[in-house]
CSV table of C-alpha atoms in Angstrom, one decimal:
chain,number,residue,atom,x,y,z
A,1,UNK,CA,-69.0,-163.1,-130.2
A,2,UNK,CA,-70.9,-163.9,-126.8
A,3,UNK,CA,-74.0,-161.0,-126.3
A,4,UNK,CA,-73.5,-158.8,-123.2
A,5,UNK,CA,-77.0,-160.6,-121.6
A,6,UNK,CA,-75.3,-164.1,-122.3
A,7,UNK,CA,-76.7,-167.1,-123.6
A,8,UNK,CA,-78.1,-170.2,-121.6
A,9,UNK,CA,-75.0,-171.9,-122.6
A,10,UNK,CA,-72.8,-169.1,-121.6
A,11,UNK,CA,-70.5,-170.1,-118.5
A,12,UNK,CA,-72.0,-168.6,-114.6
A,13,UNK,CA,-70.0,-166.1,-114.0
A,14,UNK,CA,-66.9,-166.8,-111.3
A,15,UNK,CA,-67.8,-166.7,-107.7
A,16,UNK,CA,-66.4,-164.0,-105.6
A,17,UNK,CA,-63.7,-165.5,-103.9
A,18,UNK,CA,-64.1,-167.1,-101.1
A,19,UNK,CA,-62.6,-166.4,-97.6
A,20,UNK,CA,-62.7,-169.9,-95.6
A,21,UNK,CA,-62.7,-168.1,-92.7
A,22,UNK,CA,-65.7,-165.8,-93.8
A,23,UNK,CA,-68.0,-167.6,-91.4
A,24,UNK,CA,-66.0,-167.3,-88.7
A,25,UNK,CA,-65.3,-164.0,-89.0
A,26,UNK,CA,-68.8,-162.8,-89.4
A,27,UNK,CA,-70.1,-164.8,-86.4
A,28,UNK,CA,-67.3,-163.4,-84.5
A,29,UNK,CA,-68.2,-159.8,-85.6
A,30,UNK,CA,-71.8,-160.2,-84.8
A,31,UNK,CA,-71.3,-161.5,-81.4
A,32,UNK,CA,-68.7,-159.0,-80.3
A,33,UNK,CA,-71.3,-156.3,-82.0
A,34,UNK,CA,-74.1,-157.7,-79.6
A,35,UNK,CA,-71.7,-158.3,-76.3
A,36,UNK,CA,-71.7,-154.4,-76.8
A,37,UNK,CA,-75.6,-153.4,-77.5
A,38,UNK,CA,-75.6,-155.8,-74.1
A,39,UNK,CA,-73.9,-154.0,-71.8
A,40,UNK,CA,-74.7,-150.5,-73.1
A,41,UNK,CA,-78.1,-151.4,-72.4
A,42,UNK,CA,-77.3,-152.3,-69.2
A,43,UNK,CA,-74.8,-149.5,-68.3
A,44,UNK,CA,-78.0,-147.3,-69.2
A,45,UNK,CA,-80.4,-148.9,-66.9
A,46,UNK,CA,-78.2,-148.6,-63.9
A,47,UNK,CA,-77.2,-145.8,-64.3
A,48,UNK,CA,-80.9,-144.8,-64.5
A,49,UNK,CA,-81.5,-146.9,-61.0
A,50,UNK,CA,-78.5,-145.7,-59.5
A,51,UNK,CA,-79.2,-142.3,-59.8
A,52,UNK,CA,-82.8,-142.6,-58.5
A,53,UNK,CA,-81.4,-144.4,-55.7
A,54,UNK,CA,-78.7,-142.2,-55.0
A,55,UNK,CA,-79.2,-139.1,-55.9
A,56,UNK,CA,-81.9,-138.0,-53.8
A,57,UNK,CA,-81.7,-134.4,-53.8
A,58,UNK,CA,-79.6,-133.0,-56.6
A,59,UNK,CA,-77.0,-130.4,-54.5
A,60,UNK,CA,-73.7,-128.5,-56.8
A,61,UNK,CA,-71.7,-131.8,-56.9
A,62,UNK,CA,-72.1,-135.2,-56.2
A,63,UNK,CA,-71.0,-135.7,-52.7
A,64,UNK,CA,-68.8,-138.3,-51.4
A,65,UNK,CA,-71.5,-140.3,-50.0
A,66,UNK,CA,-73.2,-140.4,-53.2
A,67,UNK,CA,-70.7,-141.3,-55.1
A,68,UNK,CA,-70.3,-144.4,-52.5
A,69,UNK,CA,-73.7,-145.3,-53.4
A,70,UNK,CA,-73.9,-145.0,-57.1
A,71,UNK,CA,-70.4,-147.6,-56.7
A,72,UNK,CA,-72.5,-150.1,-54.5
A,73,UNK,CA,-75.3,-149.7,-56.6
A,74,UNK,CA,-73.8,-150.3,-60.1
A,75,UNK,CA,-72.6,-153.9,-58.3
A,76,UNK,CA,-75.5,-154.3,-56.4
A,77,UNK,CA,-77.9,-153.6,-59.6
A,78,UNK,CA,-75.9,-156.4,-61.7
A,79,UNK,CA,-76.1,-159.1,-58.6
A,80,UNK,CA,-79.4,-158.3,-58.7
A,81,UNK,CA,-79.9,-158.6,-62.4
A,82,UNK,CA,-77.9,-162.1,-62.2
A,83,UNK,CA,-80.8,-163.1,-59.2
A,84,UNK,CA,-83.2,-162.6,-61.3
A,85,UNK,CA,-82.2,-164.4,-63.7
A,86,UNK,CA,-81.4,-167.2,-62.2
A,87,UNK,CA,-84.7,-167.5,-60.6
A,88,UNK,CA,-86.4,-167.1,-63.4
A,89,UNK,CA,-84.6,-169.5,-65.1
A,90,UNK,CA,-85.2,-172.1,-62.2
A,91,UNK,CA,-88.9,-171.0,-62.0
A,92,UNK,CA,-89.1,-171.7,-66.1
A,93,UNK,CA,-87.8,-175.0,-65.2
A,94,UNK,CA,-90.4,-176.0,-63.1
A,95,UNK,CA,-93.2,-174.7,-64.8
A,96,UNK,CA,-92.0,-177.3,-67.5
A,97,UNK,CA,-91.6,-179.9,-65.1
A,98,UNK,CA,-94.9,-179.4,-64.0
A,99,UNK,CA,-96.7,-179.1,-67.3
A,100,UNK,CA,-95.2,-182.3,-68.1
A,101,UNK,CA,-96.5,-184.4,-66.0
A,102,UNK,CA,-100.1,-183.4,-66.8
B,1,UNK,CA,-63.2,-149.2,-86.1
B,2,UNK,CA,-61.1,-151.4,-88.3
B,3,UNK,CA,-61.3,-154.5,-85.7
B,4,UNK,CA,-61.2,-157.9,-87.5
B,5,UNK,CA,-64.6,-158.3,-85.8
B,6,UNK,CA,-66.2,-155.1,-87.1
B,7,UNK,CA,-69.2,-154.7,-89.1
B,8,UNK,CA,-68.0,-153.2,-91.8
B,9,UNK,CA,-65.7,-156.3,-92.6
B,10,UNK,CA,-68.8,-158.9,-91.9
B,11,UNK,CA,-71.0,-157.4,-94.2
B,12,UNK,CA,-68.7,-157.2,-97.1
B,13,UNK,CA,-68.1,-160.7,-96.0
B,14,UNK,CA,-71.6,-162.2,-96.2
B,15,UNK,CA,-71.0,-161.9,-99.9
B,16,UNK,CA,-69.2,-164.0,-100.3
B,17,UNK,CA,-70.8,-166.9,-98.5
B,18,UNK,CA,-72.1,-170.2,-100.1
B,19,UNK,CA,-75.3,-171.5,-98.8
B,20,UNK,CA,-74.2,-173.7,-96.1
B,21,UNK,CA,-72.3,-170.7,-94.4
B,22,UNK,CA,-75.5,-168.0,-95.0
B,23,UNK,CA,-77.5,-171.3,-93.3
B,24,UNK,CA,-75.0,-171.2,-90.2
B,25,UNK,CA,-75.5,-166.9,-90.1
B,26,UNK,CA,-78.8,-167.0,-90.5
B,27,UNK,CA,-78.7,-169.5,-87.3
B,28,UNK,CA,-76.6,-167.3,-85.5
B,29,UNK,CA,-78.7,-164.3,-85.8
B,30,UNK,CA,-81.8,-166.1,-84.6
B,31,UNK,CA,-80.4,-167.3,-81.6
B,32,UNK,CA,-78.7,-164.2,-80.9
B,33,UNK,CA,-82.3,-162.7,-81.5
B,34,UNK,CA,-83.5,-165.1,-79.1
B,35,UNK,CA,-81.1,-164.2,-76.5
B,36,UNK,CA,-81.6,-160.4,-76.4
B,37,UNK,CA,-85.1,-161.0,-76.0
B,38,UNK,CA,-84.6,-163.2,-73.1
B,39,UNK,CA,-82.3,-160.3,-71.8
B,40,UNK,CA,-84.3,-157.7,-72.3
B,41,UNK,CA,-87.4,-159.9,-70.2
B,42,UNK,CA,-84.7,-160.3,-67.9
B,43,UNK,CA,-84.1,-156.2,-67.4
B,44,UNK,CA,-87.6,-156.0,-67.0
B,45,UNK,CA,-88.4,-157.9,-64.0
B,46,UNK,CA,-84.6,-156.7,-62.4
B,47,UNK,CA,-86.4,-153.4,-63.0
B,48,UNK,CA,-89.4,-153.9,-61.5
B,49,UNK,CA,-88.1,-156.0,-58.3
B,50,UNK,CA,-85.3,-153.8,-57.8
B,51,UNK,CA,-88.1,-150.7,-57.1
B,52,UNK,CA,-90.3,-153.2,-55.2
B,53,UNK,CA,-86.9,-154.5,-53.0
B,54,UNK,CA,-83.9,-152.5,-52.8
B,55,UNK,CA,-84.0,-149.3,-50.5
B,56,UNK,CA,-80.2,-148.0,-50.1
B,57,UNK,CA,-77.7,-150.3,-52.2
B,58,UNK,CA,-75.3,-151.6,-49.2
B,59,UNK,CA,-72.2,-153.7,-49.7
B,60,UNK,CA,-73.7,-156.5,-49.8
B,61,UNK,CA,-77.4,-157.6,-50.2
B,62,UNK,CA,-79.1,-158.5,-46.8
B,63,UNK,CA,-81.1,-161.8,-46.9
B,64,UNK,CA,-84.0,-159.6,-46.7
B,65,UNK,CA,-83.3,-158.5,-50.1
B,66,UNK,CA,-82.0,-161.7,-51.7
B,67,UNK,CA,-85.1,-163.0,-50.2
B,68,UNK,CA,-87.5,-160.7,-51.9
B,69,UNK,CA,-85.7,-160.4,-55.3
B,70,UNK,CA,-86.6,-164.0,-55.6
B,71,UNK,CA,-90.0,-164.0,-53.8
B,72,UNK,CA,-90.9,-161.0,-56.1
B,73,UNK,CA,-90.1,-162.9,-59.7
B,74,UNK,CA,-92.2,-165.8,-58.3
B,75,UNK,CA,-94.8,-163.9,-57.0
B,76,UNK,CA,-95.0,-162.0,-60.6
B,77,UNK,CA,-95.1,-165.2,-62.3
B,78,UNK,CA,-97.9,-166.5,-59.8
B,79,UNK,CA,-99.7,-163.3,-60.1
B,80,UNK,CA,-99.6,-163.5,-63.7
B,81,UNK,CA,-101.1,-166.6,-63.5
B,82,UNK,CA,-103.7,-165.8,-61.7
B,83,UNK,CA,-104.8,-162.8,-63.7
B,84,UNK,CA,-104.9,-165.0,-66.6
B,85,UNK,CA,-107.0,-168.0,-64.8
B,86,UNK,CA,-109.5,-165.6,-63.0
B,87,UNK,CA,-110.2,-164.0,-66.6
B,88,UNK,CA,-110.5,-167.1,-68.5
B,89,UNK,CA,-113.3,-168.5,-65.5
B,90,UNK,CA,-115.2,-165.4,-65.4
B,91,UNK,CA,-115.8,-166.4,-69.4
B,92,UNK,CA,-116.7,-169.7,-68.3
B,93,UNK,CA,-119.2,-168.5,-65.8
């Protein structure tokens, strides 16, 4: 009769079954999880900016021109965000460029 | 949320995993680490050159303010720069 702790010669017990998709599926999961955090974040920063922008002085309602702005802004804010990006990437670039031939 | 891509599914999934799939997670999460990082750098200067640059959104940016959205992240980087080189010769001196 085999002792509930086992034995060293006892057999490991079975590994939980695999699913041979499992890695997929978690990658998947945590990318779609993170594509979300991402543009939460962002949907909270401009809508911070915006209504700095746009919002000047607070009346009873948003008026119609306000809500024109807060629509160019939202677009505006990501072109903006892409910009920078893109410069920065470039300007990355070059800084490696030029430490390299140091 | 009951998504094949939801949490709840991946982490009763990552039990099951041998090593070589853990490995190609663990891979995953780095670079995804990596990558918000670099985004959230990336909100910070938008943030900063969008007060320093943008008045009233328009339609479209002007070349005024494509102009200094990029001036203003080189101009950071180069101001950075500076602050660090004029510290480190003050040391020197």
């Amino acid at each position: 009769m085999s002792s509930f702790f086992g034995t060293p010669s006892s057999p490991p017990p079975p590994p939980p079954s695999r699913d041979p998709d499992a890695v997929k599926k978690i990658s998947a999961a945590i990318l779609h999880q993170n594509a979300i955090a991402k543009s939460q974040t962002f949907l909270n920063i401009a809508g911070d900016k915006c209504f700095l922008k746009c919002v000047t002085k607070p009346g009873r309602a948003l008026t119609s021109a306000e809500e024109t702005c807060l629509a160019r802004c939202g677009q505006r804010y990501m072109e903006a965000f892409d910009m920078v990006s893109r410069t920065v990437t470039t300007r990355a670039r070059q800084e490696v460029n030029n430490s390299n031939m140091d | 949320m009951s998504s094949p891509d939801s949490l709840e599914n991946a982490v009763g999934l990552m039990a099951t995993l041998d090593n070589e799939g853990k490995k190609v997670i663990q891979e995953l999460l780095s670079q995804e680490a990596a990558a918000s990082e670099f985004t959230s750098q990336m909100h910070k200067y938008t943030s900063m050159c969008w007060d320093k640059c943008i008045t009233t959104p328009g339609n479209s940016f002007s070349r005024t303010e494509t102009d200094c959205l990029q001036n203003c992240v080189n101009r950071f980087f180069d101001a950075q720069k500076h602050i660090i080189d004029s510290l480190l010769s003050d040391r020197k001196n």
